[in-house]
Coordinates of C-alpha atoms in Angstrom, one line a residue:
M1 CA -0.1 0.1 0.0
K2 CA 2.8 2.4 1.0
R3 CA 4.3 1.7 -2.5
L4 CA 1.1 2.7 -4.3
I5 CA 0.8 5.8 -2.3
A6 CA 4.4 6.7 -3.2
F7 CA 3.9 5.9 -6.8
A8 CA 0.7 8.0 -7.0
A9 CA 2.4 10.9 -5.3
A10 CA 5.2 10.7 -7.8
M11 CA 2.8 10.8 -10.8
L12 CA 1.1 13.7 -9.1
S13 CA 4.2 15.8 -9.0
L14 CA 4.9 15.1 -12.6
C15 CA 1.4 16.3 -13.6
L16 CA 1.3 19.6 -11.7
P17 CA 3.8 21.5 -13.8
L18 CA 2.1 20.5 -17.1
A19 CA -1.3 21.8 -15.8
A20 CA 0.2 25.1 -14.6
C21 CA 1.6 25.7 -18.3
G22 CA -1.9 25.1 -19.8
G23 CA -3.3 28.0 -17.4
S24 CA -6.5 26.0 -16.7
S25 CA -5.4 23.5 -13.8
A26 CA -8.3 22.8 -11.2
V27 CA -5.7 21.9 -8.6
D28 CA -5.1 24.5 -5.8
S29 CA -1.4 24.4 -5.6
S30 CA -1.4 26.2 -2.2
A31 CA -3.3 23.1 -0.7
T32 CA -1.2 20.9 1.6
P33 CA -1.4 17.2 0.2
A34 CA -2.8 14.7 2.8
A35 CA -0.2 12.7 4.5
P36 CA -0.3 8.9 3.8
T37 CA -2.1 6.7 6.4
A38 CA 0.3 5.1 8.7
Q39 CA 0.4 1.3 8.6
P40 CA 0.5 -0.8 11.9
T41 CA 3.6 -2.4 12.7
A42 CA 3.4 -6.1 12.9
E43 CA 4.1 -7.5 16.4
P44 CA 6.8 -10.5 16.4
T45 CA 5.3 -13.9 17.1
P46 CA 6.5 -14.9 20.6
E47 CA 8.7 -17.9 20.9
P48 CA 6.7 -20.6 22.7
T49 CA 7.8 -21.3 26.3
P50 CA 9.5 -24.9 26.3
E51 CA 8.0 -27.3 28.7
P52 CA 10.3 -27.9 31.7
Y53 CA 12.4 -30.9 31.7
E54 CA 10.9 -33.4 34.0
A55 CA 12.6 -36.9 33.7
N56 CA 12.1 -40.0 35.6
V57 CA 15.3 -40.1 38.0
L58 CA 15.9 -43.7 37.1
T59 CA 14.9 -44.3 33.5
G60 CA 15.3 -40.6 31.9
E61 CA 11.7 -40.8 30.5
K62 CA 9.3 -38.1 30.7
K63 CA 7.3 -38.2 34.0
D64 CA 3.8 -39.2 33.3
A65 CA 0.7 -38.5 35.3
D66 CA 1.2 -41.4 37.8
Y67 CA 4.9 -40.5 38.5
P68 CA 5.4 -40.3 42.4
E69 CA 6.7 -36.7 42.5
G70 CA 8.8 -36.0 45.5
Q71 CA 9.2 -39.6 46.6
R72 CA 12.4 -41.5 47.4
I73 CA 13.6 -44.3 45.3
T74 CA 13.8 -47.9 46.4
G75 CA 16.3 -50.6 46.3
I76 CA 15.6 -54.2 47.3
M77 CA 17.9 -57.1 47.7
I78 CA 16.7 -60.2 45.6
N79 CA 18.1 -63.6 45.9
N80 CA 19.8 -65.0 42.8
I81 CA 21.1 -68.3 43.7
V82 CA 20.1 -71.0 41.3
Q83 CA 17.7 -72.4 43.9
A84 CA 15.8 -69.0 44.1
R85 CA 14.9 -68.8 40.5
P86 CA 12.7 -67.6 39.1
Q87 CA 12.2 -64.4 40.9
R88 CA 9.2 -62.1 41.5
G89 CA 9.0 -58.3 40.9
L90 CA 12.1 -57.9 38.8
S91 CA 9.9 -56.9 35.7
K92 CA 9.0 -53.8 37.4
A93 CA 12.6 -52.6 38.1
D94 CA 13.7 -49.3 36.5
I95 CA 17.1 -50.4 37.0
L96 CA 18.4 -54.0 37.7
V97 CA 21.9 -54.3 39.5
E98 CA 23.7 -57.5 39.6
I99 CA 27.0 -58.0 41.5
K100 CA 28.9 -61.0 42.7
V101 CA 28.6 -61.6 46.6
E102 CA 30.2 -64.6 48.1
G103 CA 31.1 -68.1 46.7
G104 CA 30.9 -66.9 43.1
I105 CA 27.2 -66.4 43.2
T106 CA 25.5 -63.0 42.2
R107 CA 22.6 -61.0 43.7
F108 CA 20.1 -58.5 42.2
M109 CA 19.0 -55.0 43.5
P110 CA 16.2 -53.9 41.5
M111 CA 15.7 -50.2 42.0
F112 CA 12.1 -48.6 41.7
V113 CA 10.9 -45.0 41.3
D114 CA 7.7 -46.1 43.1
Y115 CA 7.6 -48.9 45.6
K116 CA 3.9 -48.8 45.7
D117 CA 3.8 -50.2 42.1
I118 CA 6.0 -53.3 42.5
G119 CA 3.4 -56.0 43.6
E120 CA 4.9 -59.0 44.9
F121 CA 8.8 -59.3 45.2
G122 CA 11.4 -61.8 46.3
P123 CA 12.8 -64.1 47.3
I124 CA 14.5 -61.3 49.5
R125 CA 18.0 -61.8 50.9
S126 CA 20.5 -59.8 52.9
G127 CA 22.1 -56.5 52.3
R128 CA 25.7 -56.0 51.0
D129 CA 27.7 -52.7 50.7
Q130 CA 28.5 -53.1 47.0
F131 CA 24.8 -52.6 46.2
F132 CA 24.2 -50.0 49.0
Q133 CA 27.1 -47.8 47.7
L134 CA 25.3 -47.3 44.3
L135 CA 22.1 -46.3 46.2
L136 CA 23.6 -44.3 48.9
P137 CA 24.2 -41.0 46.8
F138 CA 20.4 -40.9 46.0
N139 CA 19.4 -41.6 49.6
G140 CA 17.1 -44.3 48.7
L141 CA 15.3 -46.7 50.8
Y142 CA 17.3 -49.9 51.0
V143 CA 15.1 -53.1 51.7
H144 CA 16.6 -56.6 52.7
E145 CA 16.5 -59.4 55.3
G146 CA 19.8 -59.1 57.4
Q147 CA 23.1 -57.7 56.3
S148 CA 26.8 -58.5 56.2
V149 CA 29.0 -57.0 59.0
V150 CA 30.4 -54.5 56.5
M151 CA 27.0 -53.4 55.7
D152 CA 26.2 -53.0 59.3
Q153 CA 29.2 -50.6 59.5
Y154 CA 28.0 -48.7 56.6
E155 CA 24.6 -48.2 58.2
R156 CA 26.2 -46.7 61.3
D157 CA 28.9 -44.7 59.4
Y158 CA 26.1 -42.8 57.2
E159 CA 23.5 -42.8 59.8
Y160 CA 21.1 -44.6 57.6
K161 CA 19.0 -46.7 60.3
D162 CA 15.7 -44.9 59.4
L163 CA 16.2 -45.8 55.6
N164 CA 17.7 -49.2 56.0
I165 CA 14.9 -51.7 56.4
G166 CA 16.8 -54.9 57.0
D167 CA 14.2 -56.9 58.9
A168 CA 11.9 -58.3 56.1
G169 CA 11.7 -61.6 57.8
N170 CA 9.5 -59.8 60.4
W171 CA 6.8 -58.5 58.0
G172 CA 7.2 -60.6 54.9
Y173 CA 5.7 -64.0 54.3
R174 CA 7.1 -67.4 53.5
D175 CA 5.9 -69.3 50.2
N176 CA 6.7 -72.9 51.0
D177 CA 4.9 -74.2 48.0
R178 CA 6.9 -72.2 45.4
V179 CA 8.6 -74.3 42.8
N180 CA 12.2 -73.4 41.7
W181 CA 14.0 -74.0 38.4
A182 CA 14.9 -77.6 39.6
G183 CA 11.4 -78.3 40.6
D184 CA 11.9 -78.2 44.3
T185 CA 9.6 -76.9 46.9
R186 CA 10.2 -76.8 50.8
S187 CA 8.9 -80.3 51.1
S188 CA 11.3 -81.5 48.4
G189 CA 14.5 -79.8 49.5
L190 CA 14.3 -76.1 49.0
K191 CA 16.0 -74.2 51.8
Y192 CA 14.0 -71.9 54.2
E193 CA 16.1 -68.9 53.2
H194 CA 15.0 -68.9 49.6
T195 CA 11.2 -68.6 50.4
L196 CA 10.9 -65.0 51.8
Y197 CA 8.7 -62.8 49.8
A198 CA 6.6 -59.5 50.5
T199 CA 4.3 -57.1 48.5
S200 CA 4.2 -53.4 48.0
D201 CA 1.3 -53.2 50.6
D202 CA 3.7 -54.9 53.2
L203 CA 6.3 -52.4 52.6
Q204 CA 3.9 -49.6 52.8
A205 CA 2.8 -50.9 56.1
V206 CA 6.2 -51.1 57.5
I207 CA 7.1 -47.6 56.2
E208 CA 4.1 -46.1 57.8
K209 CA 4.7 -47.9 61.0
R210 CA 8.2 -46.9 61.2
G211 CA 7.5 -43.4 60.3
T212 CA 10.1 -43.5 57.5
D213 CA 10.4 -40.2 55.6
M214 CA 9.8 -41.2 51.9
N215 CA 10.0 -37.5 50.7
R216 CA 12.6 -36.7 48.4
T217 CA 13.3 -34.4 45.4
Y218 CA 15.9 -35.3 43.0
N219 CA 17.7 -32.7 40.9
S220 CA 19.6 -35.2 38.9
T221 CA 19.0 -38.6 37.2
F222 CA 20.9 -41.8 37.9
F223 CA 22.7 -41.7 34.6
N224 CA 23.3 -38.8 32.2
F225 CA 20.3 -39.5 30.0
V226 CA 19.6 -38.3 26.6
N227 CA 16.9 -35.6 26.7
Y228 CA 13.6 -37.4 26.2
N229 CA 12.6 -34.7 23.7
D230 CA 15.4 -35.7 21.5
P231 CA 16.0 -38.7 19.2
A232 CA 17.8 -41.5 20.7
R233 CA 21.5 -41.7 20.4
D234 CA 22.6 -43.9 17.6
L235 CA 26.0 -45.6 18.8
T236 CA 27.1 -45.9 15.3
N237 CA 27.1 -42.2 15.1
S238 CA 28.2 -41.4 18.5
L239 CA 31.0 -39.2 19.7
D240 CA 33.6 -42.1 19.6
S241 CA 32.1 -44.3 16.9
A242 CA 35.1 -43.6 14.7
Y243 CA 37.7 -44.4 17.4
S244 CA 39.6 -47.5 17.9
D245 CA 42.2 -48.5 20.7
K246 CA 44.5 -51.6 20.7
Y247 CA 41.7 -54.0 21.1
G248 CA 39.8 -52.8 18.2
P249 CA 36.9 -50.2 17.4
I250 CA 35.3 -48.5 20.2
V251 CA 31.8 -49.2 18.9
S252 CA 31.0 -52.7 17.6
D253 CA 28.5 -55.4 17.2
G254 CA 26.4 -56.0 20.4
E255 CA 23.3 -58.0 19.4
Y256 CA 24.5 -60.8 21.6
V257 CA 26.0 -59.8 24.9
E258 CA 27.4 -62.3 27.6
I259 CA 28.6 -61.5 31.1
E260 CA 30.6 -64.0 33.2
H261 CA 30.4 -63.1 36.9
S262 CA 32.1 -66.6 37.8
Q263 CA 32.2 -70.0 36.3
S264 CA 28.7 -70.7 37.6
Y265 CA 27.0 -67.4 37.4
K266 CA 26.6 -65.9 33.9
T267 CA 24.0 -63.6 32.3
R268 CA 23.4 -63.1 28.7
F269 CA 21.2 -60.9 26.5
N270 CA 19.8 -61.2 22.8
Y271 CA 18.9 -58.0 21.2
D272 CA 15.4 -57.8 19.8
A273 CA 15.1 -55.3 17.0
A274 CA 11.3 -55.4 16.9
S275 CA 11.2 -54.1 20.5
N276 CA 14.5 -52.4 20.7
T277 CA 15.3 -54.2 23.9
Y278 CA 17.7 -56.9 25.2
K279 CA 16.0 -60.1 26.4
M280 CA 17.7 -61.4 29.5
Q281 CA 18.8 -65.1 30.2
M282 CA 20.7 -66.7 32.9
Y283 CA 23.1 -69.7 33.0
Y284 CA 21.9 -72.8 34.7
Y285 CA 25.1 -74.5 35.8
P286 CA 23.6 -77.9 36.8
D287 CA 23.0 -78.8 33.2
G288 CA 24.9 -76.1 31.3
S289 CA 21.9 -74.6 29.7
W290 CA 20.4 -71.1 29.4
R291 CA 17.1 -70.2 30.7
D292 CA 14.9 -67.0 30.2
T293 CA 15.0 -64.8 33.2
I294 CA 11.4 -64.4 34.0
D295 CA 9.2 -62.8 36.5
E296 CA 6.7 -65.3 37.8
A297 CA 4.5 -62.5 39.4
A298 CA 4.0 -61.1 35.9
G299 CA 2.8 -64.0 33.9
N300 CA 6.4 -65.4 33.4
A301 CA 7.3 -62.4 31.4
Q302 CA 11.0 -62.5 30.3
L303 CA 12.9 -59.5 31.5
D304 CA 14.0 -57.1 28.8
F305 CA 16.1 -53.9 29.1
T306 CA 16.7 -50.8 26.8
N307 CA 20.3 -50.4 28.0
V308 CA 22.8 -53.0 29.1
I309 CA 25.6 -51.5 31.1
V310 CA 28.7 -53.6 32.2
L311 CA 31.4 -52.1 34.5
Y312 CA 34.7 -53.8 35.4
T313 CA 36.7 -53.2 38.6
D314 CA 38.8 -55.2 41.2
I315 CA 36.7 -57.4 43.3
H316 CA 38.3 -59.4 46.1
V317 CA 37.6 -60.7 49.7
Y318 CA 37.4 -58.2 52.5
P319 CA 40.8 -58.7 54.6
G320 CA 39.7 -60.8 57.7
H321 CA 36.7 -62.3 56.0
E322 CA 38.1 -65.1 53.9
K323 CA 36.1 -67.7 55.9
T324 CA 32.8 -66.2 54.6
D325 CA 34.2 -65.1 51.3
L326 CA 32.8 -61.5 51.8
Q327 CA 33.3 -59.6 48.6
C328 CA 34.6 -56.1 48.3
V329 CA 34.0 -54.1 45.1
E330 CA 36.6 -51.3 44.7
Y331 CA 34.7 -48.3 43.4
G332 CA 37.3 -45.7 44.2
N333 CA 39.5 -45.9 41.2
G334 CA 36.7 -46.4 38.4
G335 CA 37.7 -48.4 35.2
I336 CA 36.6 -49.7 31.9
G337 CA 33.1 -50.8 30.9
Y338 CA 30.6 -51.2 28.0
Y339 CA 27.2 -49.6 27.0
C340 CA 25.2 -51.6 24.9
Y341 CA 22.2 -50.2 23.1
G342 CA 20.3 -50.9 19.7
G343 CA 22.4 -53.9 18.9
K344 CA 25.7 -52.2 19.3
C345 CA 28.3 -52.2 22.1
E346 CA 30.4 -49.1 23.0
K347 CA 33.5 -49.1 25.2
I348 CA 33.2 -46.7 28.0
F349 CA 34.9 -45.6 31.2
W350 CA 33.3 -44.9 34.8
Q351 CA 34.2 -43.3 37.9
K352 CA 32.5 -43.2 41.3
G353 CA 35.0 -42.3 44.0
T354 CA 33.7 -42.2 47.5
P355 CA 30.4 -44.0 48.6
L356 CA 28.6 -40.7 48.6
Q357 CA 29.5 -39.9 45.1
A358 CA 27.2 -40.9 42.3
L359 CA 28.3 -43.3 39.5
Q360 CA 29.5 -41.5 36.5
L361 CA 29.8 -42.9 33.0
Y362 CA 32.2 -41.2 30.2
Y363 CA 33.0 -41.7 26.5
A364 CA 36.4 -42.8 25.4
T365 CA 38.9 -40.4 23.8
E366 CA 40.5 -40.9 20.3
D367 CA 43.3 -42.9 21.7
G368 CA 41.1 -45.1 23.8
K369 CA 41.4 -43.2 27.2
C370 CA 38.7 -41.8 29.5
S371 CA 37.3 -38.6 28.3
D372 CA 35.9 -35.6 30.3
T373 CA 32.7 -36.0 28.4
P374 CA 29.9 -37.8 30.2
L375 CA 28.2 -40.6 28.3
D376 CA 24.7 -40.1 27.0
V377 CA 22.5 -42.9 28.1
N378 CA 19.3 -43.5 26.1
V379 CA 16.2 -43.3 28.0
G380 CA 14.5 -46.7 29.2
K381 CA 15.1 -49.4 31.7
S382 CA 18.6 -50.5 32.3
Y383 CA 20.5 -53.6 33.5
L384 CA 23.8 -52.7 35.3
A385 CA 26.5 -55.2 36.0
V386 CA 29.5 -54.6 38.1
V387 CA 32.1 -57.4 37.4
D388 CA 35.5 -58.5 38.5
L389 CA 38.1 -57.3 36.3
D390 CA 39.6 -60.7 36.0
D391 CA 36.5 -61.7 34.1
A392 CA 36.8 -58.8 31.6
E393 CA 38.3 -61.2 29.0
N394 CA 35.3 -63.4 29.2
F395 CA 32.9 -60.7 28.1
V396 CA 31.3 -61.3 24.8
H397 CA 29.6 -58.9 22.5
S398 CA 28.9 -60.0 18.8
A399 CA 26.4 -60.3 16.0
A400 CA 23.2 -62.3 16.8
N401 CA 23.7 -65.5 18.9
A402 CA 23.8 -68.5 16.6
G403 CA 23.6 -70.8 19.5

């Protein structure tokens, strides 16, 4: 419009002299021409206010309407001796931790953002400091039945009595009719210590009776998760995907993953591209077979995880506890590890330091060393194993398992 007005004004200025020379112009040259009408200035479109980043502390996923905002996370000790399988409640875990205890056996610590949603869980076993040290920085509720002498010392040192529920035998129940992998029940040889179970309602009653403070606000997540608003990280295009060290490429095949905790305790995963998850199996050493790791409280559903994380460090007997083979996991110096996602495995590094410091994962550098860049873990449920460095050479990650 302004251009049209300007054009009309220009044409008028050309016409005025011609009319004056003719002596018969009807135009009053003394009149002031009207000013062009001012046009309104367009207001800039305001940028939309981004939603606040509200992530599940254990999975990195966006919090939904059912998320227990302001509630403390919970870790529960679950038996994994062969006679205790299959377990209950593990499919509800947001993170499942597996670490060796004594005698080469491993134990589980499933972690949950909402203890009220677990349902039935067990068999419940005693507490160990190597699990507790991972939970401690997040001040989580720790649930078990009894504890090692070292764990007892940790409870006192960190004044954790109110958050350390170590008497599940007093409020749980015994399932003597449960059938284990070998087909045993209590009447056919299943030991008493492999029969302790409880429910979310049982735990809720204990929390209320003890007056345990379950209020806790978290300002950080357990891992450094990819923002749930962003696409998942493709390991083949990650920061270190082009790097190699003396052992080979930093990122390589990981459709099949096998972890050896000891000669008798092994865990493996087969990647399922349809669900983008790793399906979990455990070694059954009495006959050398592999069996699906299932949750018999969830219709025998096989456990699956978006992320598989394996960390290596020195694990040895606590001095003075050789008779009980009580295992000490050295978290202070960090070490090497692997992150598996989407059918690929990536060599990583980790640090923890003191018991109060949270676990940190890092990318590798171009020369295969630990970088200063925190590892981006994709959102979803995770399996986390801490394994003796002596068994690092037995770690297997390859293309799909042919066996």
